[in-house]
Amino acid sequence: MRLHVLQHVPFEDAAEIGTWAQERGHSISHTLLYAGEALPALDAFDMLVVMGGPMNIYEHESYPWLVAEKAFIRESVLAGKYYLGVCLGGQLLADALGGSVTRNAEREIGWHPVTLTEAGRECNLLKKWPDRFTAFHWHGDTFAIPPKAKHLLVSEACVNQAFVYEGRAVGLQFHLEYSQKSIRDMLVHCADELTPGKYVQTPEKIEVGLGQTKQTHA
């Protein structure tokens, strides 16, 4: 399979998703949106992987490439492409499919458990996933589940953690792709977001949780 990654900032790349793909013989190409690179042709990939970033999906004036990216995501999904969106990438998918993206009641940063919904337990894509596991989060916004999509995962801080559309397009709010390097990069580049909150962990607690990497990726 040919994966194409849309990357919004240098420090949020495909990380372990890239490792997983390479180990299975899938090819990977990239568009670095922050560097002004052009979006690919639809026939150049089979699956679109859209990463996270510190920007919000409605910040068009600060990040003008968001306008073209949103249109491209919608075009790709409606053309039948596979899709995996992580955090911002999940929000962009929700927006493309008619779901709203708004501020979450609480900022959610650090290691917090997520739980499968009934639809999540029935989803073929998640058959090997445990009912409950600890995931890494870093977000202040949340998406509504789009029309015709199935709600897959919840957390205490954010009810809409994942959805699937037509069995092939998945939006995640948490960071499935994380590696030790990617988390430490976020701690450096997004440190100003670590203001005290009910679901905001300290850098020290996040570092302690890095030992869970193998558990979540297993």
mmCIF file of C-alpha atoms in Angstrom:
data_model
loop_
_atom_site.group_PDB
_atom_site.id
_atom_site.type_symbol
_atom_site.label_atom_id
_atom_site.label_comp_id
_atom_site.label_asym_id
_atom_site.label_seq_id
_atom_site.Cartn_x
_atom_site.Cartn_y
_atom_site.Cartn_z
ATOM 1 C CA MET A 1 0.000 0.000 0.000
ATOM 2 C CA ARG A 2 1.133 3.555 -0.734
ATOM 3 C CA LEU A 3 0.809 5.875 2.252
ATOM 4 C CA HIS A 4 1.004 9.639 1.904
ATOM 5 C CA VAL A 5 1.576 11.745 5.022
ATOM 6 C CA LEU A 6 0.441 15.358 5.451
ATOM 7 C CA GLN A 7 2.664 16.984 8.071
ATOM 8 C CA HIS A 8 1.841 20.342 9.669
ATOM 9 C CA VAL A 9 4.961 21.058 11.758
ATOM 10 C CA PRO A 10 8.496 19.607 11.804
ATOM 11 C CA PHE A 11 8.099 18.009 15.249
ATOM 12 C CA GLU A 12 4.874 16.020 14.619
ATOM 13 C CA ASP A 13 5.750 13.417 12.001
ATOM 14 C CA ALA A 14 4.432 9.907 11.396
ATOM 15 C CA ALA A 15 6.726 8.487 14.106
ATOM 16 C CA GLU A 16 5.647 4.905 14.915
ATOM 17 C CA ILE A 17 3.098 4.858 12.089
ATOM 18 C CA GLY A 18 6.036 5.278 9.724
ATOM 19 C CA THR A 19 7.931 2.486 11.462
ATOM 20 C CA TRP A 20 4.894 0.195 11.264
ATOM 21 C CA ALA A 21 4.445 0.900 7.542
ATOM 22 C CA GLN A 22 8.091 0.317 6.662
ATOM 23 C CA GLU A 23 8.205 -2.973 8.573
ATOM 24 C CA ARG A 24 5.283 -4.209 6.471
ATOM 25 C CA GLY A 25 6.677 -3.117 3.129
ATOM 26 C CA HIS A 26 4.364 -0.162 2.540
ATOM 27 C CA SER A 27 5.778 2.879 0.753
ATOM 28 C CA ILE A 28 5.591 6.330 2.369
ATOM 29 C CA SER A 29 5.649 9.778 0.779
ATOM 30 C CA HIS A 30 5.170 13.158 2.437
ATOM 31 C CA THR A 31 3.852 16.668 1.954
ATOM 32 C CA LEU A 32 5.384 19.161 4.391
ATOM 33 C CA LEU A 33 2.614 21.742 4.455
ATOM 34 C CA TYR A 34 4.561 24.084 6.738
ATOM 35 C CA ALA A 35 7.276 24.241 4.057
ATOM 36 C CA GLY A 36 4.848 25.143 1.270
ATOM 37 C CA GLU A 37 5.024 21.788 -0.515
ATOM 38 C CA ALA A 38 2.301 20.912 -3.018
ATOM 39 C CA LEU A 39 -0.396 18.335 -2.353
ATOM 40 C CA PRO A 40 -0.131 15.093 -4.377
ATOM 41 C CA ALA A 41 -2.350 13.823 -7.156
ATOM 42 C CA LEU A 42 -5.114 11.483 -5.979
ATOM 43 C CA ASP A 43 -3.698 8.598 -7.986
ATOM 44 C CA ALA A 44 -0.334 8.892 -6.198
ATOM 45 C CA PHE A 45 -1.443 7.182 -2.969
ATOM 46 C CA ASP A 46 -3.850 4.633 -1.486
ATOM 47 C CA MET A 47 -4.035 5.942 2.075
ATOM 48 C CA LEU A 48 -3.809 9.484 3.412
ATOM 49 C CA VAL A 49 -2.270 9.884 6.879
ATOM 50 C CA VAL A 50 -2.786 13.341 8.382
ATOM 51 C CA MET A 51 -0.780 14.264 11.454
ATOM 52 C CA GLY A 52 -1.328 16.634 14.359
ATOM 53 C CA GLY A 53 -0.126 20.147 15.017
ATOM 54 C CA PRO A 54 -0.481 23.020 17.489
ATOM 55 C CA MET A 55 -2.737 25.040 15.192
ATOM 56 C CA ASN A 56 -6.537 24.843 15.170
ATOM 57 C CA ILE A 57 -8.467 23.904 12.030
ATOM 58 C CA TYR A 58 -10.084 27.350 11.816
ATOM 59 C CA GLU A 59 -6.832 29.386 11.861
ATOM 60 C CA HIS A 60 -6.889 30.074 8.119
ATOM 61 C CA GLU A 61 -5.286 33.513 8.334
ATOM 62 C CA SER A 62 -2.230 32.211 10.181
ATOM 63 C CA TYR A 63 -2.049 28.962 8.174
ATOM 64 C CA PRO A 64 -3.522 29.660 4.704
ATOM 65 C CA TRP A 65 -2.642 26.177 3.442
ATOM 66 C CA LEU A 66 -5.431 24.811 5.683
ATOM 67 C CA VAL A 67 -8.012 25.860 3.081
ATOM 68 C CA ALA A 68 -6.532 23.700 0.313
ATOM 69 C CA GLU A 69 -5.781 20.881 2.747
ATOM 70 C CA LYS A 70 -9.407 20.706 3.899
ATOM 71 C CA ALA A 71 -10.669 20.520 0.320
ATOM 72 C CA PHE A 72 -8.064 17.862 -0.518
ATOM 73 C CA ILE A 73 -9.025 15.718 2.481
ATOM 74 C CA ARG A 74 -12.691 15.793 1.524
ATOM 75 C CA GLU A 75 -11.869 14.993 -2.100
ATOM 76 C CA SER A 76 -9.639 12.087 -1.050
ATOM 77 C CA VAL A 77 -12.198 10.509 1.266
ATOM 78 C CA LEU A 78 -15.065 10.898 -1.192
ATOM 79 C CA ALA A 79 -12.836 9.297 -3.853
ATOM 80 C CA GLY A 80 -12.646 6.168 -1.691
ATOM 81 C CA LYS A 81 -9.156 6.555 -0.252
ATOM 82 C CA TYR A 82 -8.217 5.091 3.110
ATOM 83 C CA TYR A 83 -7.586 7.741 5.741
ATOM 84 C CA LEU A 84 -6.029 7.959 9.194
ATOM 85 C CA GLY A 85 -6.122 11.295 10.989
ATOM 86 C CA VAL A 86 -4.318 11.898 14.279
ATOM 87 C CA CYS A 87 -5.435 14.713 16.618
ATOM 88 C CA LEU A 88 -5.567 17.709 14.233
ATOM 89 C CA GLY A 89 -5.816 15.176 11.390
ATOM 90 C CA GLY A 90 -8.867 13.626 13.049
ATOM 91 C CA GLN A 91 -10.452 17.039 13.496
ATOM 92 C CA LEU A 92 -9.830 17.852 9.834
ATOM 93 C CA LEU A 93 -11.563 14.618 8.807
ATOM 94 C CA ALA A 94 -14.552 15.400 11.021
ATOM 95 C CA ASP A 95 -14.785 18.868 9.489
ATOM 96 C CA ALA A 96 -14.555 17.457 5.946
ATOM 97 C CA LEU A 97 -17.447 15.079 6.669
ATOM 98 C CA GLY A 98 -19.728 17.677 8.242
ATOM 99 C CA GLY A 99 -18.832 17.360 11.915
ATOM 100 C CA SER A 100 -18.088 20.473 13.956
ATOM 101 C CA VAL A 101 -14.782 21.182 15.728
ATOM 102 C CA THR A 102 -14.969 23.224 18.932
ATOM 103 C CA ARG A 103 -13.123 23.829 22.183
ATOM 104 C CA ASN A 104 -13.211 20.840 24.515
ATOM 105 C CA ALA A 105 -14.494 21.467 28.034
ATOM 106 C CA GLU A 106 -11.026 20.625 29.381
ATOM 107 C CA ARG A 107 -7.581 20.610 27.851
ATOM 108 C CA GLU A 108 -6.335 16.987 27.770
ATOM 109 C CA ILE A 109 -2.559 16.519 27.862
ATOM 110 C CA GLY A 110 -0.646 13.458 29.032
ATOM 111 C CA TRP A 111 -1.465 9.816 29.659
ATOM 112 C CA HIS A 112 -5.178 9.119 30.080
ATOM 113 C CA PRO A 113 -7.241 5.951 29.519
ATOM 114 C CA VAL A 114 -9.629 5.544 26.598
ATOM 115 C CA THR A 115 -12.459 3.009 26.397
ATOM 116 C CA LEU A 116 -14.105 1.331 23.423
ATOM 117 C CA THR A 117 -17.765 2.086 22.799
ATOM 118 C CA GLU A 118 -20.145 -0.687 21.750
ATOM 119 C CA ALA A 119 -19.540 0.320 18.123
ATOM 120 C CA GLY A 120 -15.799 0.279 18.820
ATOM 121 C CA ARG A 121 -15.954 -3.286 20.114
ATOM 122 C CA GLU A 122 -17.844 -4.308 16.971
ATOM 123 C CA CYS A 123 -15.468 -2.502 14.575
ATOM 124 C CA ASN A 124 -13.314 -4.898 12.545
ATOM 125 C CA LEU A 125 -10.427 -2.408 12.539
ATOM 126 C CA LEU A 126 -10.220 -2.578 16.350
ATOM 127 C CA LYS A 127 -10.763 -6.311 16.875
ATOM 128 C CA LYS A 128 -7.348 -6.739 18.530
ATOM 129 C CA TRP A 129 -7.618 -3.657 20.729
ATOM 130 C CA PRO A 130 -8.351 -4.033 24.467
ATOM 131 C CA ASP A 131 -11.593 -2.541 25.791
ATOM 132 C CA ARG A 132 -9.587 0.035 27.761
ATOM 133 C CA PHE A 133 -6.000 1.247 27.407
ATOM 134 C CA THR A 134 -3.839 4.243 28.229
ATOM 135 C CA ALA A 135 -3.246 6.644 25.341
ATOM 136 C CA PHE A 136 -1.210 9.816 24.929
ATOM 137 C CA HIS A 137 -3.171 13.037 24.458
ATOM 138 C CA TRP A 138 -2.340 16.635 23.601
ATOM 139 C CA HIS A 139 -5.332 18.733 22.564
ATOM 140 C CA GLY A 140 -7.658 21.559 23.529
ATOM 141 C CA ASP A 141 -10.262 21.161 20.765
ATOM 142 C CA THR A 142 -12.625 18.282 20.078
ATOM 143 C CA PHE A 143 -14.655 17.021 17.119
ATOM 144 C CA ALA A 144 -18.307 16.035 16.871
ATOM 145 C CA ILE A 145 -18.921 12.639 15.300
ATOM 146 C CA PRO A 146 -19.817 13.317 11.636
ATOM 147 C CA PRO A 147 -23.068 12.097 10.060
ATOM 148 C CA LYS A 148 -22.921 8.403 9.033
ATOM 149 C CA ALA A 149 -19.723 7.856 11.067
ATOM 150 C CA LYS A 150 -19.469 5.436 14.013
ATOM 151 C CA HIS A 151 -18.243 6.585 17.433
ATOM 152 C CA LEU A 152 -15.440 4.250 18.585
ATOM 153 C CA LEU A 153 -13.682 5.503 21.739
ATOM 154 C CA VAL A 154 -14.255 7.756 24.756
ATOM 155 C CA SER A 155 -12.183 9.201 27.600
ATOM 156 C CA GLU A 156 -13.211 10.922 30.818
ATOM 157 C CA ALA A 157 -12.045 14.319 29.553
ATOM 158 C CA CYS A 158 -13.256 13.997 25.957
ATOM 159 C CA VAL A 159 -16.205 11.870 24.908
ATOM 160 C CA ASN A 160 -15.321 11.803 21.193
ATOM 161 C CA GLN A 161 -11.919 10.128 20.949
ATOM 162 C CA ALA A 162 -12.323 8.267 17.655
ATOM 163 C CA PHE A 163 -14.701 7.559 14.793
ATOM 164 C CA VAL A 164 -14.761 5.606 11.555
ATOM 165 C CA TYR A 165 -16.490 6.517 8.292
ATOM 166 C CA GLU A 166 -17.469 3.774 5.813
ATOM 167 C CA GLY A 167 -15.011 1.385 7.449
ATOM 168 C CA ARG A 168 -11.959 3.031 5.849
ATOM 169 C CA ALA A 169 -11.559 6.588 7.165
ATOM 170 C CA VAL A 170 -10.572 6.905 10.825
ATOM 171 C CA GLY A 171 -10.251 10.035 12.928
ATOM 172 C CA LEU A 172 -8.429 9.854 16.268
ATOM 173 C CA GLN A 173 -8.203 12.552 18.924
ATOM 174 C CA PHE A 174 -5.332 10.881 20.786
ATOM 175 C CA HIS A 175 -1.793 10.339 19.491
ATOM 176 C CA LEU A 176 -1.553 6.745 18.280
ATOM 177 C CA GLU A 177 1.732 7.508 16.492
ATOM 178 C CA TYR A 178 3.753 8.716 19.464
ATOM 179 C CA SER A 179 7.370 7.769 20.130
ATOM 180 C CA GLN A 180 9.672 8.881 22.925
ATOM 181 C CA LYS A 181 11.229 11.413 20.567
ATOM 182 C CA SER A 182 7.903 12.822 19.356
ATOM 183 C CA ILE A 183 6.619 13.315 22.904
ATOM 184 C CA ARG A 184 9.820 14.999 24.039
ATOM 185 C CA ASP A 185 9.693 17.253 20.975
ATOM 186 C CA MET A 186 6.146 18.279 21.903
ATOM 187 C CA LEU A 187 7.248 18.998 25.462
ATOM 188 C CA VAL A 188 9.845 21.391 24.040
ATOM 189 C CA HIS A 189 7.791 23.082 21.316
ATOM 190 C CA CYS A 190 4.403 23.217 23.062
ATOM 191 C CA ALA A 191 5.496 23.840 26.646
ATOM 192 C CA ASP A 192 3.328 26.966 26.872
ATOM 193 C CA GLU A 193 0.213 24.765 26.686
ATOM 194 C CA LEU A 194 1.040 22.966 29.931
ATOM 195 C CA THR A 195 -1.040 25.254 32.118
ATOM 196 C CA PRO A 196 -2.521 23.555 35.215
ATOM 197 C CA GLY A 197 -5.780 21.720 34.603
ATOM 198 C CA LYS A 198 -7.707 18.653 35.734
ATOM 199 C CA TYR A 199 -6.440 16.591 32.777
ATOM 200 C CA VAL A 200 -3.105 18.329 32.137
ATOM 201 C CA GLN A 201 -0.111 16.398 33.426
ATOM 202 C CA THR A 202 3.253 17.889 34.311
ATOM 203 C CA PRO A 203 6.294 17.267 32.089
ATOM 204 C CA GLU A 204 7.669 15.042 34.843
ATOM 205 C CA LYS A 205 4.566 12.840 34.886
ATOM 206 C CA ILE A 206 4.563 12.654 31.091
ATOM 207 C CA GLU A 207 8.203 11.523 31.167
ATOM 208 C CA VAL A 208 7.341 8.788 33.668
ATOM 209 C CA GLY A 209 4.599 7.596 31.338
ATOM 210 C CA LEU A 210 6.990 7.142 28.431
ATOM 211 C CA GLY A 211 7.542 3.587 29.673
ATOM 212 C CA GLN A 212 4.042 2.774 28.387
ATOM 213 C CA THR A 213 5.099 3.187 24.743
ATOM 214 C CA LYS A 214 5.398 -0.532 24.066
ATOM 215 C CA GLN A 215 2.088 -1.254 25.831
ATOM 216 C CA THR A 216 0.007 1.033 23.634
ATOM 217 C CA HIS A 217 1.748 0.104 20.379
ATOM 218 C CA ALA A 218 1.653 -3.641 20.992
#
